[in-house]
Amino acid sequence: MKDKVVIITGGTSGIGFASAKLFLENNAKVIIIGRDQVKGEAATIALRAVGDSVEFIRCDLSKVSECQNLVKKIIDNYHKVDVLINNAGLYYEKAIMDMSEADFDEMMNINIKAAYFMAKEVAIQMKKQQSGAIVNISSDAGINGNFLCTAYCASKGALTVFSKALALELAPYHIRVNCVCPGDIDTPLTQNQFSGVADKDKALEELAQLYPLGRIGKATEVANVIYFLASEQASFVVGATWSVDGGISSY
C-alpha cells in the first residue's frame, strides 16, 4: 500500500479512524473526510503518531458540489486516487410513523447519496488510471431488516445493491468495488444509541448476547477486512458483500 492515495469518508472516529490508522501503518497517503473541524484536527494529530502522510479535509458530503470540489482538490494535490472508502454514515432509530421527509432525506443524503457521488467523482479519475478500489461500508441492516430502522435499512440496502451494480460497471476499467456490512461495532455511533438509557452497560451487554460470539465487534476487526479488499491481496474480489458481524446474520 506504499504511497497509495486513500480517501476515507467518516474518517475521524470509529471504523473510519481505525482504517486510516491501518493504511498509515502500511505507508499509504491518507485523506480523512468529515464535517466537524475540531474532531478532524484531533483525529489528524492522533494519526500522525502513526504516520505523517495524513490530511483532514472538512466536507459536507450531503452536497454534491462539495463532493465534486473535494475530489478535484485531492486530485490537484496528489494527482491520483487509488482507494475510496465510503464510510460516512448516519444512524438513529425512529418509527416510520414518526419519520418526517426531512429525516428521511437526511438519512439518504449521508448513507447513499454521498457514497454514490463520491464514487462517481473518484471513478472518473480511476478510469483514467485504469486502476483503483472502492469499498462501501454498508451494514447488516443493509441485508436484513432491523426494528425501528426503516429509513436506515432502506439507505443501507440501497448501498449494498449499488455496490454490486457499480462493481459490474467499473470492472472493465480495472476498478474493483466491494461492500462491507458490519454488525454492531464498539464505536461512538453504537455508544450514542444508548446515551439516553438508564443502565447503559446492561443494555450493551444485552446487545452483545444477541451475537453468536457473545460480544459486539471492534473497529479494528472491520478495518482489517476493508484493508484487505482495498489491497492487491483481493485482486480477484469484485462485487462481493462481506459480512463482519460476529455471525448474527446467520440466524
Short mmCIF file of C-alpha atoms in Angstrom, two decimals:
data_model
loop_
_atom_site.label_atom_id
_atom_site.label_comp_id
_atom_site.label_asym_id
_atom_site.label_seq_id
_atom_site.Cartn_x
_atom_site.Cartn_y
_atom_site.Cartn_z
CA MET A 1 0.00 0.00 0.00
CA LYS A 2 3.08 2.24 -0.11
CA ASP A 3 2.30 5.72 -1.49
CA LYS A 4 -1.27 4.75 -2.42
CA VAL A 5 -3.66 7.70 -2.11
CA VAL A 6 -6.57 6.67 0.11
CA ILE A 7 -9.72 8.71 0.78
CA ILE A 8 -11.74 7.71 3.85
CA THR A 9 -15.05 9.45 4.47
CA GLY A 10 -16.17 9.48 8.08
CA GLY A 11 -12.53 9.02 8.96
CA THR A 12 -12.38 10.94 12.23
CA SER A 13 -13.66 8.17 14.52
CA GLY A 14 -14.77 4.56 14.75
CA ILE A 15 -14.30 2.29 11.74
CA GLY A 16 -13.01 5.13 9.57
CA PHE A 17 -10.35 6.13 12.08
CA ALA A 18 -9.25 2.52 12.62
CA SER A 19 -9.00 2.09 8.85
CA ALA A 20 -6.97 5.28 8.47
CA LYS A 21 -4.54 4.05 11.11
CA LEU A 22 -4.11 0.70 9.36
CA PHE A 23 -3.49 2.29 5.95
CA LEU A 24 -0.95 4.68 7.51
CA GLU A 25 0.82 1.76 9.17
CA ASN A 26 1.24 0.35 5.67
CA ASN A 27 2.70 3.59 4.25
CA ALA A 28 -0.34 4.90 2.38
CA LYS A 29 -1.16 8.59 1.93
CA VAL A 30 -4.45 9.04 3.76
CA ILE A 31 -7.06 11.77 3.47
CA ILE A 32 -9.79 11.61 6.10
CA ILE A 33 -13.07 13.43 5.46
CA GLY A 34 -15.59 14.73 7.98
CA ARG A 35 -17.94 17.58 8.81
CA ASP A 36 -16.51 18.53 12.21
CA GLN A 37 -13.33 20.60 12.03
CA VAL A 38 -12.43 20.07 15.69
CA LYS A 39 -12.83 16.29 15.50
CA GLY A 40 -10.92 16.26 12.22
CA GLU A 41 -7.96 18.13 13.66
CA ALA A 42 -7.91 15.91 16.77
CA ALA A 43 -8.01 12.76 14.63
CA THR A 44 -5.19 14.05 12.42
CA ILE A 45 -2.97 14.72 15.44
CA ALA A 46 -3.64 11.22 16.76
CA LEU A 47 -2.97 9.62 13.38
CA ARG A 48 0.30 11.48 12.93
CA ALA A 49 1.66 9.42 15.79
CA VAL A 50 1.42 6.54 13.29
CA GLY A 51 2.48 8.28 10.08
CA ASP A 52 2.96 11.77 8.69
CA SER A 53 1.11 11.25 5.41
CA VAL A 54 -2.37 12.12 6.67
CA GLU A 55 -4.59 15.09 5.97
CA PHE A 56 -8.06 16.10 7.14
CA ILE A 57 -10.45 17.90 4.78
CA ARG A 58 -13.75 19.24 6.03
CA CYS A 59 -16.66 18.48 3.69
CA ASP A 60 -20.45 18.22 3.84
CA LEU A 61 -20.84 15.09 1.76
CA SER A 62 -24.61 15.53 1.52
CA LYS A 63 -23.94 18.28 -1.04
CA VAL A 64 -22.88 17.04 -4.47
CA SER A 65 -20.99 20.24 -5.24
CA GLU A 66 -18.83 19.74 -2.15
CA CYS A 67 -18.09 16.14 -3.18
CA GLN A 68 -17.01 17.39 -6.60
CA ASN A 69 -14.80 20.13 -5.14
CA LEU A 70 -13.31 17.71 -2.61
CA VAL A 71 -12.23 15.15 -5.21
CA LYS A 72 -10.89 17.87 -7.51
CA LYS A 73 -8.79 19.28 -4.66
CA ILE A 74 -7.37 15.85 -3.82
CA ILE A 75 -6.51 15.10 -7.45
CA ASP A 76 -4.89 18.53 -7.85
CA ASN A 77 -2.74 17.86 -4.78
CA TYR A 78 -1.99 14.14 -5.15
CA HIS A 79 -2.52 13.61 -8.92
CA LYS A 80 -4.31 10.29 -8.39
CA VAL A 81 -6.77 8.35 -6.22
CA ASP A 82 -6.06 4.70 -5.53
CA VAL A 83 -8.66 3.85 -2.90
CA LEU A 84 -12.00 5.28 -1.80
CA ILE A 85 -13.57 4.07 1.45
CA ASN A 86 -17.18 5.29 1.61
CA ASN A 87 -17.58 5.03 5.36
CA ALA A 88 -19.56 8.15 6.38
CA GLY A 89 -22.88 7.15 7.85
CA LEU A 90 -25.85 8.32 9.88
CA TYR A 91 -27.93 6.15 12.22
CA TYR A 92 -30.85 6.65 14.54
CA GLU A 93 -33.99 4.73 15.41
CA LYS A 94 -37.40 6.16 14.59
CA ALA A 95 -40.71 4.55 13.74
CA ILE A 96 -41.91 5.11 10.19
CA MET A 97 -45.00 6.91 11.53
CA ASP A 98 -42.72 9.46 13.18
CA MET A 99 -40.34 9.95 10.23
CA SER A 100 -40.55 13.31 8.51
CA GLU A 101 -39.48 13.97 4.95
CA ALA A 102 -36.51 15.92 6.33
CA ASP A 103 -35.48 12.93 8.50
CA PHE A 104 -35.70 10.59 5.51
CA ASP A 105 -33.76 12.93 3.23
CA GLU A 106 -31.02 13.40 5.83
CA MET A 107 -30.55 9.64 6.14
CA MET A 108 -30.49 9.11 2.39
CA ASN A 109 -28.18 12.06 1.73
CA ILE A 110 -25.45 10.74 4.01
CA ASN A 111 -25.84 6.98 3.65
CA ILE A 112 -26.37 6.58 -0.10
CA LYS A 113 -26.30 9.89 -1.98
CA ALA A 114 -22.88 10.87 -0.63
CA ALA A 115 -21.42 7.44 -1.40
CA TYR A 116 -22.94 7.49 -4.88
CA PHE A 117 -21.49 10.83 -5.89
CA MET A 118 -18.13 10.30 -4.19
CA ALA A 119 -17.85 7.06 -6.16
CA LYS A 120 -18.83 8.87 -9.35
CA GLU A 121 -16.21 11.60 -8.97
CA VAL A 122 -13.47 9.18 -7.97
CA ALA A 123 -14.37 6.73 -10.74
CA ILE A 124 -13.74 9.40 -13.37
CA GLN A 125 -10.13 9.65 -12.18
CA MET A 126 -9.71 5.90 -11.64
CA LYS A 127 -10.91 5.23 -15.18
CA LYS A 128 -8.09 7.44 -16.47
CA GLN A 129 -5.65 5.49 -14.33
CA GLN A 130 -7.21 2.13 -15.30
CA SER A 131 -6.92 1.11 -11.67
CA GLY A 132 -8.48 1.63 -8.26
CA ALA A 133 -10.53 0.15 -5.45
CA ILE A 134 -13.75 1.35 -3.85
CA VAL A 135 -15.04 -0.14 -0.60
CA ASN A 136 -18.52 0.88 0.52
CA ILE A 137 -19.37 0.43 4.18
CA SER A 138 -22.97 -0.69 4.48
CA SER A 139 -24.42 -2.59 7.46
CA ASP A 140 -26.03 -5.87 8.47
CA ALA A 141 -29.16 -3.70 8.25
CA GLY A 142 -28.41 -3.44 4.54
CA ILE A 143 -29.08 -7.18 4.29
CA ASN A 144 -31.69 -7.84 7.00
CA GLY A 145 -34.36 -5.52 8.36
CA ASN A 146 -33.98 -4.04 11.85
CA PHE A 147 -36.72 -2.82 14.18
CA LEU A 148 -37.48 0.94 14.08
CA CYS A 149 -34.91 1.44 11.34
CA THR A 150 -36.89 1.59 8.09
CA ALA A 151 -35.06 4.64 6.71
CA TYR A 152 -31.65 3.37 7.80
CA CYS A 153 -32.32 -0.10 6.36
CA ALA A 154 -33.55 1.45 3.11
CA SER A 155 -30.42 3.56 2.79
CA LYS A 156 -28.01 0.74 3.62
CA GLY A 157 -29.89 -1.76 1.46
CA ALA A 158 -29.52 0.69 -1.40
CA LEU A 159 -25.79 0.98 -0.72
CA THR A 160 -25.34 -2.80 -0.68
CA VAL A 161 -27.01 -3.33 -4.05
CA PHE A 162 -25.47 -0.16 -5.50
CA SER A 163 -22.06 -1.68 -4.74
CA LYS A 164 -22.84 -4.75 -6.84
CA ALA A 165 -24.13 -2.68 -9.75
CA LEU A 166 -21.16 -0.33 -9.59
CA ALA A 167 -18.76 -3.28 -9.50
CA LEU A 168 -20.15 -4.54 -12.81
CA GLU A 169 -19.94 -1.10 -14.37
CA LEU A 170 -16.37 -0.32 -13.30
CA ALA A 171 -14.68 -3.72 -13.54
CA PRO A 172 -13.82 -3.25 -17.26
CA TYR A 173 -11.64 -0.29 -16.20
CA HIS A 174 -9.80 -2.42 -13.61
CA ILE A 175 -11.62 -0.67 -10.76
CA ARG A 176 -12.72 -3.09 -8.06
CA VAL A 177 -15.82 -2.33 -5.97
CA ASN A 178 -16.80 -4.28 -2.87
CA CYS A 179 -19.04 -3.81 0.14
CA VAL A 180 -18.59 -4.45 3.87
CA CYS A 181 -21.60 -5.00 6.14
CA PRO A 182 -20.65 -4.66 9.81
CA GLY A 183 -22.84 -5.65 12.70
CA ASP A 184 -22.79 -3.69 15.94
CA ILE A 185 -19.27 -2.38 16.46
CA ASP A 186 -17.87 -0.67 19.55
CA THR A 187 -17.71 2.85 18.11
CA PRO A 188 -19.08 6.27 19.15
CA LEU A 189 -22.02 5.62 16.79
CA THR A 190 -23.00 2.49 18.73
CA GLN A 191 -22.34 4.08 22.12
CA ASN A 192 -24.59 7.01 21.22
CA GLN A 193 -27.51 4.64 20.60
CA PHE A 194 -27.64 4.08 24.35
CA SER A 195 -26.96 7.64 25.51
CA GLY A 196 -30.48 8.00 26.95
CA VAL A 197 -30.63 4.55 28.56
CA ALA A 198 -30.58 4.44 32.38
CA ASP A 199 -28.28 1.39 32.59
CA LYS A 200 -26.09 1.74 29.53
CA ASP A 201 -23.68 -1.07 30.48
CA LYS A 202 -26.53 -3.53 30.93
CA ALA A 203 -28.05 -2.53 27.58
CA LEU A 204 -24.71 -3.05 25.82
CA GLU A 205 -24.29 -6.44 27.47
CA GLU A 206 -27.77 -7.49 26.34
CA LEU A 207 -26.86 -6.38 22.82
CA ALA A 208 -23.66 -8.43 22.95
CA GLN A 209 -25.56 -11.55 23.95
CA LEU A 210 -27.55 -11.41 20.71
CA TYR A 211 -24.35 -12.34 18.86
CA PRO A 212 -23.14 -15.94 18.46
CA LEU A 213 -19.71 -14.82 19.68
CA GLY A 214 -21.26 -13.21 22.75
CA ARG A 215 -19.83 -9.79 22.02
CA ILE A 216 -20.02 -6.90 19.59
CA GLY A 217 -17.19 -6.17 17.18
CA LYS A 218 -14.15 -3.95 17.31
CA ALA A 219 -13.44 -1.21 14.78
CA THR A 220 -10.06 -2.79 14.03
CA GLU A 221 -11.77 -6.04 13.02
CA VAL A 222 -13.76 -4.22 10.34
CA ALA A 223 -10.72 -2.18 9.31
CA ASN A 224 -8.80 -5.40 8.62
CA VAL A 225 -11.42 -6.50 6.09
CA ILE A 226 -11.57 -3.05 4.49
CA TYR A 227 -7.80 -3.03 4.10
CA PHE A 228 -7.81 -6.49 2.54
CA LEU A 229 -10.47 -5.54 0.00
CA ALA A 230 -8.58 -2.38 -0.94
CA SER A 231 -5.28 -4.22 -1.33
CA GLU A 232 -3.84 -6.29 -4.15
CA GLN A 233 -4.41 -9.37 -1.99
CA ALA A 234 -8.05 -9.05 -3.10
CA SER A 235 -7.22 -8.51 -6.77
CA PHE A 236 -9.87 -11.02 -7.92
CA VAL A 237 -12.55 -9.96 -5.44
CA VAL A 238 -15.19 -7.86 -7.21
CA GLY A 239 -18.81 -7.12 -6.30
CA ALA A 240 -18.62 -9.04 -3.03
CA THR A 241 -20.61 -8.30 0.11
CA TRP A 242 -18.60 -9.12 3.23
CA SER A 243 -20.48 -9.57 6.50
CA VAL A 244 -18.34 -8.63 9.50
CA ASP A 245 -20.97 -9.21 12.14
CA GLY A 246 -19.93 -11.97 14.51
CA GLY A 247 -22.34 -14.36 12.81
CA ILE A 248 -25.58 -12.54 13.65
CA SER A 249 -26.69 -12.50 10.01
CA SER A 250 -26.55 -16.31 10.02
CA TYR A 251 -29.67 -16.56 12.18
#
